CSV table of C-alpha atoms in Angstrom, one decimal:
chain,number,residue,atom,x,y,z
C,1,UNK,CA,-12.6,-16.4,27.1
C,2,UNK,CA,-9.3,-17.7,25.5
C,3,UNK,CA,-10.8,-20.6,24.2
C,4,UNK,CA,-13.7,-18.8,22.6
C,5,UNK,CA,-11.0,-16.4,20.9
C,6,UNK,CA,-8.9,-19.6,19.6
C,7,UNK,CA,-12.1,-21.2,18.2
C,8,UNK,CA,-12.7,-18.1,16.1
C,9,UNK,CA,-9.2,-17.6,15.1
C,10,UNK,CA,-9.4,-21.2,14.0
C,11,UNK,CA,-12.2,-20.1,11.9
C,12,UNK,CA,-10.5,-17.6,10.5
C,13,UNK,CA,-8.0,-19.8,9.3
C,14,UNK,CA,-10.7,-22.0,7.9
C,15,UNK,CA,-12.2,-19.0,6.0
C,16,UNK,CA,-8.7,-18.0,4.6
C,17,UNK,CA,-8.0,-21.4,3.4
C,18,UNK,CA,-11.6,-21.5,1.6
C,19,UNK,CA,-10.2,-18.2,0.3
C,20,UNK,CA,-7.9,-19.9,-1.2
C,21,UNK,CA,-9.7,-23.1,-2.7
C,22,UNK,CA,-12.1,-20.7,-4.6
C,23,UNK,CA,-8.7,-18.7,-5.9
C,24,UNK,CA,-7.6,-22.2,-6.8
C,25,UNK,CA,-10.6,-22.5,-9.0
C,26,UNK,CA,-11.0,-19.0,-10.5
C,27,UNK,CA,-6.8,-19.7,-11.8
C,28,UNK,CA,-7.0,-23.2,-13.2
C,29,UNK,CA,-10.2,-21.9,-15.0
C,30,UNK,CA,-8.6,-18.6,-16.3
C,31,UNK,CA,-5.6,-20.6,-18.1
C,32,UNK,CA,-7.9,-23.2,-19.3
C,33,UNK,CA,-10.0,-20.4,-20.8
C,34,UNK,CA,-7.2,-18.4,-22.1
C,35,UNK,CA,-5.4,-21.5,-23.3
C,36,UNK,CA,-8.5,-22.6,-25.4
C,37,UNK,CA,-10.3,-19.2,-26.1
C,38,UNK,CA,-13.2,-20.6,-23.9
C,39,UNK,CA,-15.3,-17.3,-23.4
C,40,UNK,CA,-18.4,-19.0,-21.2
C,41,UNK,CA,-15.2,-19.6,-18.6
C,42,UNK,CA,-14.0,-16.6,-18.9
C,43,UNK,CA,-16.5,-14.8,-18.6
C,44,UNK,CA,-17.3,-17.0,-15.0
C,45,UNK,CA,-13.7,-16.0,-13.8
C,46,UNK,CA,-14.8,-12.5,-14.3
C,47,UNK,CA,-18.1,-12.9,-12.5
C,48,UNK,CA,-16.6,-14.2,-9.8
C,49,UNK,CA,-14.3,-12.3,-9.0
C,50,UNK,CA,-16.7,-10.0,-7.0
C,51,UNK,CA,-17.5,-13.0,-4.9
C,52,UNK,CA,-13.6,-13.5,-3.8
C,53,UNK,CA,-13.8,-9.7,-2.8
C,54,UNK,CA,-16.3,-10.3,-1.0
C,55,UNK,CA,-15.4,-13.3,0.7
C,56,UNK,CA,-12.1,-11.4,1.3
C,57,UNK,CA,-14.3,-8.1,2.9
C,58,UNK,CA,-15.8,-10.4,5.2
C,59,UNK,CA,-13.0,-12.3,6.2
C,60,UNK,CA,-11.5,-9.0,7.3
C,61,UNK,CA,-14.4,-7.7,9.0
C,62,UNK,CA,-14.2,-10.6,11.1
C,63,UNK,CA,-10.7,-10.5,12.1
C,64,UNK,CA,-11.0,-6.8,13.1
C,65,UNK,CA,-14.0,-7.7,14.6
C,66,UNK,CA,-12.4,-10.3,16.6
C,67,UNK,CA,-9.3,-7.9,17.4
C,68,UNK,CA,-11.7,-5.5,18.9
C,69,UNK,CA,-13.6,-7.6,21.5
C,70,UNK,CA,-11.2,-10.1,22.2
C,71,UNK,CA,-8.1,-7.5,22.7
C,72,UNK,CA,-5.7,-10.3,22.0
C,73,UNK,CA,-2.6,-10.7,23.5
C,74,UNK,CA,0.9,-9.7,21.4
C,75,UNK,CA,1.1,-13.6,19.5
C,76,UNK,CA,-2.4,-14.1,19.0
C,77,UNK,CA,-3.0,-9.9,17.7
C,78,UNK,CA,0.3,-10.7,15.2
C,79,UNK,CA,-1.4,-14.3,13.8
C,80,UNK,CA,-4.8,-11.9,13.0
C,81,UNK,CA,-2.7,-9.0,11.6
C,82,UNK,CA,-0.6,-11.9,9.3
C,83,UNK,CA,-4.2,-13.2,9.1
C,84,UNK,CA,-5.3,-9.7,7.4
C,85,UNK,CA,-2.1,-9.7,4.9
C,86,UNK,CA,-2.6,-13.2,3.6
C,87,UNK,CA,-6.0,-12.6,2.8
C,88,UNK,CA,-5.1,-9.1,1.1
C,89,UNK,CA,-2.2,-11.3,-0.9
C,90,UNK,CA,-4.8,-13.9,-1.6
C,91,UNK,CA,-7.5,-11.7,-2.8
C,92,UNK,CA,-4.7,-10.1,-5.2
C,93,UNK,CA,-4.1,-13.8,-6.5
C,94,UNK,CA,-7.3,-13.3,-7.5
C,95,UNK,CA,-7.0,-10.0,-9.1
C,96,UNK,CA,-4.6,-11.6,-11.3
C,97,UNK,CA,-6.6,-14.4,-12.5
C,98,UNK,CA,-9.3,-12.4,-13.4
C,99,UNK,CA,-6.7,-10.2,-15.4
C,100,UNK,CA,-5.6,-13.2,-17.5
C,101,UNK,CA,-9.6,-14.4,-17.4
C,102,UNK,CA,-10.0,-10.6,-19.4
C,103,UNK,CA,-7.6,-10.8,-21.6
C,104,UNK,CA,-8.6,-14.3,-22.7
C,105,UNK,CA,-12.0,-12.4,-23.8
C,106,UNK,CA,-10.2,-9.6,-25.1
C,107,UNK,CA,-8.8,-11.7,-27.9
C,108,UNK,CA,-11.6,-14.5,-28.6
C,109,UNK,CA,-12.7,-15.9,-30.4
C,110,UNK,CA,-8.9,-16.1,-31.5
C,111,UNK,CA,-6.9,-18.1,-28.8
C,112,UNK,CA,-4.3,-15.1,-27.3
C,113,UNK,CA,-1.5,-17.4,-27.1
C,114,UNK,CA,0.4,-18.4,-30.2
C,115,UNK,CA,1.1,-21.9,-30.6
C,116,UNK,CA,4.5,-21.9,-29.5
C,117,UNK,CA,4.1,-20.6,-25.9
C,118,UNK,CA,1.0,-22.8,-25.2
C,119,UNK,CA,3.2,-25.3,-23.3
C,120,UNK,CA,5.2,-22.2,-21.4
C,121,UNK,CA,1.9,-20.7,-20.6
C,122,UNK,CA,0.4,-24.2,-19.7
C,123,UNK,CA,3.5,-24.8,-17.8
C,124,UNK,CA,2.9,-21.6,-15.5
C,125,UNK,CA,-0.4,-22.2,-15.3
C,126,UNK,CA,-0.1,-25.5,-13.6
C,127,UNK,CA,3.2,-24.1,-11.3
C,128,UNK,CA,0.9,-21.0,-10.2
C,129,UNK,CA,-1.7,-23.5,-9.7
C,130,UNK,CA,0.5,-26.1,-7.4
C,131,UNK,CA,2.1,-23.2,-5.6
C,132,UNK,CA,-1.4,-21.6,-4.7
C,133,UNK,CA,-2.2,-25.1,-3.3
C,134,UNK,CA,0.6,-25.7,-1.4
C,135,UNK,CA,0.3,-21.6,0.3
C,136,UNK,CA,-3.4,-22.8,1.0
C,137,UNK,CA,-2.1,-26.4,2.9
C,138,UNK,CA,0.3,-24.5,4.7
C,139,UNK,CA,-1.9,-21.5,5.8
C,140,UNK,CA,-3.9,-24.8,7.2
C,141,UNK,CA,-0.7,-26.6,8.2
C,142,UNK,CA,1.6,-24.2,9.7
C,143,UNK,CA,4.1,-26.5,8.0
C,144,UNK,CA,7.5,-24.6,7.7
C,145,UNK,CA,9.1,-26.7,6.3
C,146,UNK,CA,6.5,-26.8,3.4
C,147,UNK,CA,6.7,-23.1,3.7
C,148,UNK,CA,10.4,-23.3,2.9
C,149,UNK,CA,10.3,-25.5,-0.2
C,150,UNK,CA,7.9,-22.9,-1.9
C,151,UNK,CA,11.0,-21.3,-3.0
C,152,UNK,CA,11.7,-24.2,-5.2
C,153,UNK,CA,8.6,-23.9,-6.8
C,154,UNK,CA,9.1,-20.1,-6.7
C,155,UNK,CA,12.3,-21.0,-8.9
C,156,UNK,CA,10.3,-23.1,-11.5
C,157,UNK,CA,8.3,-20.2,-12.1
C,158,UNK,CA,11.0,-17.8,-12.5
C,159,UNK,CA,12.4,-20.3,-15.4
C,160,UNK,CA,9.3,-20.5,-17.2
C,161,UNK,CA,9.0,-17.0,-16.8
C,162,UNK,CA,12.5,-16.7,-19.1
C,163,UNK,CA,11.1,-18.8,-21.2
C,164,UNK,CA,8.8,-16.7,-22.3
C,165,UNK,CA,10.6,-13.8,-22.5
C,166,UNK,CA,13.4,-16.0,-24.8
C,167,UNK,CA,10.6,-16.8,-27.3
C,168,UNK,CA,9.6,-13.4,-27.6
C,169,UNK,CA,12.6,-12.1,-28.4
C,170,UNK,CA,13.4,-15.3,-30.7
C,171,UNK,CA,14.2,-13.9,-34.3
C,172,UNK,CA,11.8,-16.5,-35.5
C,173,UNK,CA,8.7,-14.6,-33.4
C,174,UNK,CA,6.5,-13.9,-36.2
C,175,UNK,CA,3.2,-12.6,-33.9
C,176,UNK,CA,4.2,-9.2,-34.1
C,177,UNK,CA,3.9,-6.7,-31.3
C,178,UNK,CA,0.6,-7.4,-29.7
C,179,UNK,CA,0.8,-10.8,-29.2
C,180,UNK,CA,4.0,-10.1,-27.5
C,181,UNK,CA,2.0,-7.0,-25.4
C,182,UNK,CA,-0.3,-9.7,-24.5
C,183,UNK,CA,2.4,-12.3,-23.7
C,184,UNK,CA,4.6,-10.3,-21.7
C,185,UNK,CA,1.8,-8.7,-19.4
C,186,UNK,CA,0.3,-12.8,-18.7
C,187,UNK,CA,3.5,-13.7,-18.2
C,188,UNK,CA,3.8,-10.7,-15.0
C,189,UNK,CA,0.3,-12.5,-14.1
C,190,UNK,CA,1.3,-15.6,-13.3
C,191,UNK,CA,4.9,-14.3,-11.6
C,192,UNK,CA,3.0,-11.7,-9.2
C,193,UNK,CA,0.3,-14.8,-8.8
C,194,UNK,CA,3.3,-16.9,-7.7
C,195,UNK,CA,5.0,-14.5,-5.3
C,196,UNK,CA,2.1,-13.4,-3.3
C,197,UNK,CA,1.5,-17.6,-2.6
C,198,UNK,CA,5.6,-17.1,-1.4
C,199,UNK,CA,4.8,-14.4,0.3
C,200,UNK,CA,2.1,-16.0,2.0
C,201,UNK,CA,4.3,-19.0,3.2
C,202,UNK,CA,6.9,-16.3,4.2
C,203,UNK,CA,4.7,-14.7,6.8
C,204,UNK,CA,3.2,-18.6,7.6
C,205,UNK,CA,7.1,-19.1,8.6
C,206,UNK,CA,7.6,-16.2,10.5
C,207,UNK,CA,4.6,-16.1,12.4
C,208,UNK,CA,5.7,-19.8,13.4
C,209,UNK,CA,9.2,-19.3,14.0
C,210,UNK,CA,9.9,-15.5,14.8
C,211,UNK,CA,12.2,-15.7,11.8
C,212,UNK,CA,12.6,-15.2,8.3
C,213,UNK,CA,14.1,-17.2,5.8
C,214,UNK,CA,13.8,-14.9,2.6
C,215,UNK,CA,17.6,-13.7,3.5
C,216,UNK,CA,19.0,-17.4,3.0
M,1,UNK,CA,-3.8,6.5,28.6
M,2,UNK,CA,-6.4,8.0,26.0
M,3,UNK,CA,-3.9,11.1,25.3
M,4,UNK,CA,-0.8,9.3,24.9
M,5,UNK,CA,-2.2,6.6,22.5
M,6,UNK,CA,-3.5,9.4,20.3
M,7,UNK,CA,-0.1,11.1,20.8
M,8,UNK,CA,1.7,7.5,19.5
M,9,UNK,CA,-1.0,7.5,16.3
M,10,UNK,CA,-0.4,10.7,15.4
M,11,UNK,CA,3.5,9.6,15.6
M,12,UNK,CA,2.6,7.0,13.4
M,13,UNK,CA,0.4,8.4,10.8
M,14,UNK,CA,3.3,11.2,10.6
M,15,UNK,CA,6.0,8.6,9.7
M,16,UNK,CA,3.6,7.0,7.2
M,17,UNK,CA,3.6,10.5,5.9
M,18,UNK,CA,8.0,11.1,5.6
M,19,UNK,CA,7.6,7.0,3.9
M,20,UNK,CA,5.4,8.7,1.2
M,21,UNK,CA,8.0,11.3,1.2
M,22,UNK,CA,10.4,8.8,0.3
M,23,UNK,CA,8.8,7.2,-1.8
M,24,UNK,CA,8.2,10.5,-4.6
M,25,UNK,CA,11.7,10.6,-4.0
M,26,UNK,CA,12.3,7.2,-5.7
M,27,UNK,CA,10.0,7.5,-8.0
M,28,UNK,CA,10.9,11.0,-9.1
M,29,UNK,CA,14.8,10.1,-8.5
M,30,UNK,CA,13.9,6.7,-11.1
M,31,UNK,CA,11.8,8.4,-13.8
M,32,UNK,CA,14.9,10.4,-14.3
M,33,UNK,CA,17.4,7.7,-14.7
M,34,UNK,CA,15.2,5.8,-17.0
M,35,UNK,CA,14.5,9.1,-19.3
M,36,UNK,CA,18.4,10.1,-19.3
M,37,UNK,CA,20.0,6.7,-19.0
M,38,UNK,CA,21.5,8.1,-15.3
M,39,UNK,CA,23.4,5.4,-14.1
M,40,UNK,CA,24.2,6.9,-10.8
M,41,UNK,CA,20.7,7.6,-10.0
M,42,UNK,CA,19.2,4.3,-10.9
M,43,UNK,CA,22.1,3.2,-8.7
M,44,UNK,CA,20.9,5.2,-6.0
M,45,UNK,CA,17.1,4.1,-5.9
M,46,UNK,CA,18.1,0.6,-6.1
M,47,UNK,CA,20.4,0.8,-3.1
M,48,UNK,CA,17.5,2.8,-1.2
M,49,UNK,CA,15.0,0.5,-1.8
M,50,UNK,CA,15.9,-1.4,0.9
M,51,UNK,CA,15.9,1.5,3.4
M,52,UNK,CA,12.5,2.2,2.6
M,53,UNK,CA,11.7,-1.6,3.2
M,54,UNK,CA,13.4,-1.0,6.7
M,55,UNK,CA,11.3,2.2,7.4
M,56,UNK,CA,8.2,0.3,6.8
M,57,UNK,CA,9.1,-2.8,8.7
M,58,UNK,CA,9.7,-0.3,11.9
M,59,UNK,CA,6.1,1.5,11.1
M,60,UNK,CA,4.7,-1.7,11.2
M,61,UNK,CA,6.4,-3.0,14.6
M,62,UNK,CA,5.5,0.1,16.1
M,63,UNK,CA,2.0,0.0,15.1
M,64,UNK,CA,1.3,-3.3,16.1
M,65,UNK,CA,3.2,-2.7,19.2
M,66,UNK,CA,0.2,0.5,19.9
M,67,UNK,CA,-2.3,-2.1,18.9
M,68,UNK,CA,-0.9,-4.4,21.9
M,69,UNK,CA,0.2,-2.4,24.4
M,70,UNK,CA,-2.9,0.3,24.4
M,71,UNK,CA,-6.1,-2.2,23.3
M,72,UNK,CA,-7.8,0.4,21.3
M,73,UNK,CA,-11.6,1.0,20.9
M,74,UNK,CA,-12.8,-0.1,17.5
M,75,UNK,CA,-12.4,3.2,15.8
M,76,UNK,CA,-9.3,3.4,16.7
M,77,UNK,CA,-8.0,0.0,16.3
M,78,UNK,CA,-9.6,0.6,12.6
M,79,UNK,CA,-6.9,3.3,12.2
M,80,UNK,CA,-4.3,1.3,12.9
M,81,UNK,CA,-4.9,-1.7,10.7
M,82,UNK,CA,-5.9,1.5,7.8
M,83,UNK,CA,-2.2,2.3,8.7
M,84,UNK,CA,-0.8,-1.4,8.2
M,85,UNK,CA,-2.6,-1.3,4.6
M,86,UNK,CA,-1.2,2.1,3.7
M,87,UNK,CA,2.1,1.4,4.6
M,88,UNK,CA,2.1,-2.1,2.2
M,89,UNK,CA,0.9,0.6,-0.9
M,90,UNK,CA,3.5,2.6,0.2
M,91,UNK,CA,6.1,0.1,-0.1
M,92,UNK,CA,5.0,-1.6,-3.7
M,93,UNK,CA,5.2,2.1,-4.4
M,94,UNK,CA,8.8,1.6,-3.2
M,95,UNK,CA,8.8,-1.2,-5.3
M,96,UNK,CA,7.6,0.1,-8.8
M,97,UNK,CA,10.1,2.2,-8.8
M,98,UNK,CA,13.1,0.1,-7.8
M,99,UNK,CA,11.9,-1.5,-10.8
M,100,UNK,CA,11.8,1.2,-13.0
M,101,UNK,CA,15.5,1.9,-11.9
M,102,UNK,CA,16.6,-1.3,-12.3
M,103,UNK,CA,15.2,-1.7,-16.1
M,104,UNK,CA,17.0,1.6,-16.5
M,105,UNK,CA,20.5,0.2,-15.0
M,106,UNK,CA,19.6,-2.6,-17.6
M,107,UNK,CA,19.6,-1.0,-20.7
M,108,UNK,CA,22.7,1.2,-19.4
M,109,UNK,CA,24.3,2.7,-21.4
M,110,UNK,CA,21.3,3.4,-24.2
M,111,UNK,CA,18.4,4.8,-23.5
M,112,UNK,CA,15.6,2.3,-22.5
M,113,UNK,CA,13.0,5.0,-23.6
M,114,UNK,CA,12.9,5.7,-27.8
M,115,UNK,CA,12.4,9.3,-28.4
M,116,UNK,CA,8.1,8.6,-29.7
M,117,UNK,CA,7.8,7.6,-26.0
M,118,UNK,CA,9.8,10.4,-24.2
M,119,UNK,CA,6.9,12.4,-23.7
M,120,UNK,CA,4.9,9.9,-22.4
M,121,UNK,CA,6.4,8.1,-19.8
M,122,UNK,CA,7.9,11.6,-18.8
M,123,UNK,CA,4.3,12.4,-18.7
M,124,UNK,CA,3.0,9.0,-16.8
M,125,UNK,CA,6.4,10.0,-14.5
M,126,UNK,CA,5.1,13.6,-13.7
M,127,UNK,CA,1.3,12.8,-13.0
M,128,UNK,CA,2.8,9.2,-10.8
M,129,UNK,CA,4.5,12.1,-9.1
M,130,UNK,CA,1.6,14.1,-8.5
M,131,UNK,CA,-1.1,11.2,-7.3
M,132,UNK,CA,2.0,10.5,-4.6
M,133,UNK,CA,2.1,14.1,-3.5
M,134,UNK,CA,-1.4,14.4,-3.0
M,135,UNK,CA,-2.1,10.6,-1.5
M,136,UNK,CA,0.8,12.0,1.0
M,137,UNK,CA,-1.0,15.0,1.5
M,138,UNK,CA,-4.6,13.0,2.2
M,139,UNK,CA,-2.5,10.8,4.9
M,140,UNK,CA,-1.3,13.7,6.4
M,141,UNK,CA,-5.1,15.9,6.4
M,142,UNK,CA,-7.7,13.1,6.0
M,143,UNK,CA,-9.4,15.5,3.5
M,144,UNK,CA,-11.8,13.8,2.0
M,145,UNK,CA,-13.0,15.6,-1.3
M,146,UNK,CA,-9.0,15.4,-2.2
M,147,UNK,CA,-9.6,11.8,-1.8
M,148,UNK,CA,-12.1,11.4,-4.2
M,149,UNK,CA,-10.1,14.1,-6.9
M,150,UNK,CA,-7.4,11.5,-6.4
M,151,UNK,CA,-9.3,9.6,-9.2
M,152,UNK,CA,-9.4,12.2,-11.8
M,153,UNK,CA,-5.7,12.1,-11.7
M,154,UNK,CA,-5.7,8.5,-12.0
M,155,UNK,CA,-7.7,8.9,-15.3
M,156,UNK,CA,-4.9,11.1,-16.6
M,157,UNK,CA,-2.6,8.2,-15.7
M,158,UNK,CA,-4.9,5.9,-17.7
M,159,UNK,CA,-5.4,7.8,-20.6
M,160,UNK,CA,-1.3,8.1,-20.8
M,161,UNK,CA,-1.5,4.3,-20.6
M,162,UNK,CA,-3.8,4.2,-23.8
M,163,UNK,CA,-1.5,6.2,-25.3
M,164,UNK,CA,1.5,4.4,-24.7
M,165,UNK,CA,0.1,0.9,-26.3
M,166,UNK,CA,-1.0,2.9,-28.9
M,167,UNK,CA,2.2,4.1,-29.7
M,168,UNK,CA,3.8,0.5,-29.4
M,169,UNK,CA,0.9,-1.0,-32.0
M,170,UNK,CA,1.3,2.2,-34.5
M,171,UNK,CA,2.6,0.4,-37.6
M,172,UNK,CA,5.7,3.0,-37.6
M,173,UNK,CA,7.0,1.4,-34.2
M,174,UNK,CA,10.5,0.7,-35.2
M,175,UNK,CA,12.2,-0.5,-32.0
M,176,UNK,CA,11.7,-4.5,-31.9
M,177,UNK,CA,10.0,-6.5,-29.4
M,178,UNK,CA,12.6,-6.0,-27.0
M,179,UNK,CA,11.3,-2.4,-26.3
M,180,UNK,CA,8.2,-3.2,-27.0
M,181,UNK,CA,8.4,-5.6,-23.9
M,182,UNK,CA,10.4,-2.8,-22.2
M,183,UNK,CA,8.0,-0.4,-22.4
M,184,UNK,CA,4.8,-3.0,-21.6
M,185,UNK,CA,6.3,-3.5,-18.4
M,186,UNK,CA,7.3,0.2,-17.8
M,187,UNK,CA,3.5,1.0,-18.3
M,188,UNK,CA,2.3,-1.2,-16.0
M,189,UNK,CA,5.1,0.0,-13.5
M,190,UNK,CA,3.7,3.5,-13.1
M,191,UNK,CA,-0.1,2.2,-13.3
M,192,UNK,CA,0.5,0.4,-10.6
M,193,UNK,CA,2.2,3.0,-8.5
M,194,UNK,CA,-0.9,5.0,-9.5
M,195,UNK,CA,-3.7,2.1,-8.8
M,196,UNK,CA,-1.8,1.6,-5.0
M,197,UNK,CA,-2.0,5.8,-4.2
M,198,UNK,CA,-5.5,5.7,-5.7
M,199,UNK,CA,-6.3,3.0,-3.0
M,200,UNK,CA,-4.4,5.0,0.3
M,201,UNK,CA,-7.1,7.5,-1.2
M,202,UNK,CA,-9.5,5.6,-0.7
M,203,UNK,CA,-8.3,3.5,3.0
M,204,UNK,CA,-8.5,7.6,4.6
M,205,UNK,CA,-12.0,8.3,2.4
M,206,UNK,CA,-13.6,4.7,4.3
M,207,UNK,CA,-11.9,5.4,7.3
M,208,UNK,CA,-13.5,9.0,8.1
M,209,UNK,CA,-16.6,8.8,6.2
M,210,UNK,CA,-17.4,4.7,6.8
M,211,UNK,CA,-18.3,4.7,3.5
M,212,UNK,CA,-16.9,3.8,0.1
M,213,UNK,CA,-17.0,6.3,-3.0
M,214,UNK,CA,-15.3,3.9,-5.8
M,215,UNK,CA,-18.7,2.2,-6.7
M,216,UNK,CA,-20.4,5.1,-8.1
């Protein structure tokens, strides 16, 4: 009976970190679309996103259903509760490339990014991208030490993220108000992308250790 | 056994209801700072958000403590993890308006609001306000047709929204990019808040009817 319910919470965590290969994807393709007004791209980011709901409502189904029959004891029911909250942060990742996905459509066939934040916005891109990889290795791993060093690449973010706030605000800024509507709403993209990957590693860590680390 | 663990949801769903309490509080308590540059107040909700982070931590505990100790029957057990996804709206309620608070402390001692915008966000304050009140109230009754009405009201939140850009792309916005931004992020704010009551609307609609009303 145990074993049966460990082989199917290990196939949960396979289905969570699949989750969050596809989420992966559906980023790295909504900042190259937005970054080169590719529409067709777009437009797939915004397709798909009904498939990472629905991986996600699955995935959820199955750990409730798994909860109900298997009436887990108090360490395994609090890894399929943390189970249910990482998939709910990963399937808002999601939300929030297909947000930048829209608004890359929204503006084409002009490119929404101005020239002189493609680099910032490239830059996030790539951060958001590495951190979701690394919250997906450690959802895998259980590595909390891996978990811990998300923080750094937390920090990165948060940099870039002033970045783009200093350029809009630059006296030299000569996009005019929308652009800067545009910018400041990609920029909360990428930051909420990034903190829900952190917040994934923070419940990996205390799921692990009984402990948080956030208070450090 | 039966009596008592309906006794310790009803517990539960009742403190889920005092969180939501809270929570108007905040959000009422930060509307007004940011519309009258209140220090004090903005102050206040700042230093409370962490009490409402403290009441949702022990709803949680306690509910997953139920889920353990009693081994509910599906329907019930479905309850319970309806009450973990609650609570996490009701605390990024919690947390939209620590920010709006904070963006007021920021600007201290202006205004961060220009008088073309009053209105509006007083507006997108008041009807935030409301959809609380009300998602509250649907935690507290399981009504289901004030579930569903929960969306009209959320329409009134996005047509405020409309109105706010507008105002920001009107070719008489005089304020700079710096309110501009301000405001951007304030609208999202108290979409958000909305979008997250909206969706405990629609946890209690699922979780008495089994069905889903959003798609049609």
């Amino acid at each position: 009976m145990r074993d049966l319910f460990h082989e199917e919470l290990e196939q949960i965590n396979l289905n969570l970190v699949a989750l969050g290969e596809q989420i992966k994807v559906a980023l790295d393709s909504a900042t190259h679309a937005l970054l080169t007004a590719d529409l067709a791209l777009a437009e797939k980011v915004i397709a798909d996103d009904s498939l990472v709901d629905n991986t996600q409502h699955q995935l959820d189904a199955q750990t409730i259903d798994l909860m109900a029959r298997q009436q887990p004891v108090a360490s395994d029911l609090r890894a399929l509760v943390t189970s249910l909250r990482m998939s709910a942060d990963l399937e808002r990742m999601g939300d929030m490339a297909h947000h930048i996905a829209k608004l890359a459509r929204m503006r084409y066939p002009a490119t929404a990014v101005p020239p002189e934040l493609l680099l910032t916005i490239q830059e996030m891109g790539r951060v958001a991208s590495k951190i979701c990889e690394k919250a997906t290795g450690i959802i895998k791993s259980r590595d909390t030490e891996a978990a811990k060093s998300l923080e750094k690449d937390d920090d990165e973010m948060d940099i870039l993220h002033r970045k783009l706030f200093a350029t809009l605000l630059d006296e030299k800024w000569a996009h005019g108000i929308e652009t800067a509507i545009d910018m400041t709403l990609i920029g909360r993209y990428y930051e909420r992308f990034a903190d829900h990957a952190v917040s994934i590693s923070r419940r990996v860590y205390y799921l692990v250790t009984g402990q948080y680390y956030s208070e450090e």
